[in-house]
Short mmCIF file of C-alpha atoms in Angstrom, two decimals:
data_model
loop_
_atom_site.label_atom_id
_atom_site.label_comp_id
_atom_site.label_asym_id
_atom_site.label_seq_id
_atom_site.Cartn_x
_atom_site.Cartn_y
_atom_site.Cartn_z
CA ARG A 6 0.08 0.08 -0.12
CA LEU A 7 1.26 3.56 -0.30
CA CYS A 8 0.62 6.47 1.83
CA ILE A 9 1.03 10.29 1.30
CA VAL A 10 4.27 11.77 2.76
CA GLY A 11 5.95 15.07 3.73
CA PRO A 12 8.41 16.98 5.33
CA THR A 13 8.47 16.94 9.25
CA SER A 14 8.13 20.85 8.88
CA LEU A 15 4.67 20.53 7.71
CA LYS A 16 3.82 18.07 10.35
CA LYS A 17 0.71 19.71 11.67
CA THR A 18 -0.59 20.36 8.40
CA ILE A 19 -0.18 17.27 7.13
CA LYS A 20 -1.51 15.27 10.37
CA ASN A 21 -4.69 17.54 10.65
CA GLY A 22 -5.09 18.29 6.66
CA THR A 23 -8.16 17.14 4.48
CA LYS A 24 -7.25 15.73 1.15
CA GLU A 25 -8.15 19.45 -0.35
CA GLU A 26 -5.60 21.05 1.96
CA ILE A 27 -2.98 17.82 1.33
CA ALA A 28 -3.51 18.44 -2.41
CA ALA A 29 -2.78 22.23 -2.20
CA LEU A 30 0.58 21.57 -0.28
CA PRO A 31 3.82 21.41 -2.76
CA TRP A 32 4.25 18.22 -4.12
CA ILE A 33 7.21 16.42 -5.75
CA GLY A 34 5.34 14.86 -9.02
CA ASN A 35 6.69 11.32 -10.75
CA PRO A 36 7.18 10.76 -14.33
CA LEU A 37 3.93 10.18 -15.98
CA GLU A 38 4.82 6.45 -16.66
CA CYS A 39 5.13 5.77 -12.81
CA PRO A 40 2.24 3.80 -11.12
CA TYR A 41 2.09 6.61 -8.52
CA CYS A 42 0.56 8.95 -11.16
CA GLN A 43 -2.47 6.45 -11.56
CA VAL A 44 -2.96 6.55 -7.85
CA MET A 45 -2.73 10.36 -8.20
CA LYS A 46 -5.35 10.19 -11.01
CA GLU A 47 -7.54 7.84 -9.15
CA GLN A 48 -7.57 9.24 -5.83
CA PHE A 49 -7.27 12.99 -6.70
CA HIS A 50 -7.81 14.07 -9.96
CA GLU A 51 -11.04 12.16 -10.55
CA LEU A 52 -12.73 14.08 -7.32
CA GLY A 53 -11.73 17.57 -9.19
CA LEU A 54 -8.21 18.03 -7.08
CA PHE A 55 -5.18 18.46 -8.78
CA PRO A 56 -2.05 18.32 -6.33
CA ASN A 57 0.31 21.25 -6.61
CA ILE A 58 3.08 19.69 -8.22
CA ILE A 59 6.32 21.93 -8.04
CA LEU A 60 8.90 19.76 -9.81
CA ARG A 61 9.06 16.35 -10.96
CA ALA A 62 11.64 13.70 -10.07
CA ASP A 63 12.27 10.18 -11.36
CA GLN A 64 14.52 8.42 -8.33
CA ASP A 65 13.40 7.28 -5.29
CA SER A 66 16.06 8.37 -3.31
CA ALA A 67 16.15 11.87 -4.95
CA ILE A 68 12.39 12.10 -4.03
CA SER A 69 12.97 10.87 -0.41
CA ALA A 70 15.86 13.20 0.00
CA MET A 71 13.62 16.32 -1.34
CA ILE A 72 11.03 15.56 1.08
CA ARG A 73 13.51 15.50 4.06
CA ALA A 74 14.67 18.54 2.52
CA GLY A 75 11.32 20.24 3.00
CA VAL A 76 10.42 20.45 -0.64
CA GLY A 77 7.20 18.54 -1.20
CA LEU A 78 5.20 15.60 -0.62
CA ASN A 79 5.04 12.57 -2.48
CA PHE A 80 3.71 8.72 -1.98
CA MET A 81 5.71 6.18 -0.52
CA LEU A 82 5.32 2.71 0.22
CA GLU A 83 3.55 2.43 3.79
CA GLU A 84 6.04 0.24 5.24
CA ASP A 85 8.95 2.70 4.08
CA ALA A 86 7.21 5.51 5.32
CA LYS A 87 6.08 4.41 8.57
CA ALA A 88 9.67 3.40 9.43
CA ALA A 89 11.04 6.75 8.24
CA GLU A 90 8.56 8.58 10.14
CA GLN A 91 9.42 6.70 13.38
CA LYS A 92 13.21 7.51 12.75
CA GLY A 93 11.76 11.59 12.30
CA LYS A 94 12.44 11.78 8.71
CA LEU A 95 9.12 12.76 7.42
CA VAL A 96 5.40 12.69 8.37
CA THR A 97 2.52 10.54 7.16
CA TRP A 98 -0.82 11.48 6.28
CA ASP A 99 -2.71 8.54 8.18
CA LYS A 100 -6.34 9.56 6.68
CA GLU A 101 -5.86 7.25 3.86
CA SER A 102 -3.59 4.94 2.10
CA TYR A 103 -4.05 3.46 -1.26
CA PRO A 104 -3.51 -0.12 -2.92
CA LEU A 105 -0.87 -0.34 -5.49
CA PRO A 106 -1.74 -2.89 -7.83
CA LEU A 107 1.13 -5.08 -9.18
CA SER A 108 1.58 -7.28 -12.22
CA PHE A 109 3.75 -9.77 -13.61
CA VAL A 110 3.91 -10.59 -17.41
CA VAL A 111 5.08 -13.57 -18.96
CA LEU A 112 4.47 -14.86 -22.47
CA ARG A 113 1.79 -17.35 -22.74
CA SER A 114 4.05 -19.68 -25.05
CA ARG A 115 6.48 -19.61 -22.43
CA ARG A 116 4.20 -20.21 -19.12
CA GLU A 117 4.97 -23.90 -18.96
CA ASP A 118 8.78 -23.44 -19.06
CA ILE A 119 9.96 -24.73 -15.90
CA ARG A 120 12.09 -21.70 -15.28
CA VAL A 121 9.12 -19.56 -15.60
CA ARG A 122 6.87 -21.38 -13.91
CA THR A 123 9.35 -21.43 -10.78
CA LEU A 124 9.66 -17.87 -11.02
CA LEU A 125 5.93 -17.22 -11.19
CA GLN A 126 5.51 -19.30 -8.11
CA ALA A 127 7.97 -17.49 -6.60
CA VAL A 128 6.26 -13.88 -7.42
CA ARG A 129 3.26 -15.31 -5.84
CA SER A 130 4.74 -16.44 -2.78
CA ALA A 131 6.24 -13.09 -2.17
CA TRP A 132 3.16 -11.19 -3.14
CA ASP A 133 0.92 -13.01 -0.91
CA LYS A 134 3.17 -11.74 2.03
CA LEU A 135 2.45 -8.17 0.97
#
């Protein structure tokens, strides 16, 4: 699952904010092909809310550093966000979290290949734990 995270300098606003107030804060946007953009579309745009994207970045490490530096908000995997929040590195907006659909694609013609079947079994096992 994903959650919204932001800099500790905005803790009060983030913790108490409505979705509308969260959208109005500065955001670090993702590249359009990033699955986080689909979450933003479904959770904000379809409600008529358009987060205030002030810049875009495509590296998780850069986005995390910018959040910690006070630049803006973004989505983060909930487990990573909670761990970073416990260390005082960022703040999470606890009012909602969002599913992040996962897909794994193989050629139909290769589905019976033992290596592909073994890989699919490992993927299912790992994803069942999420």
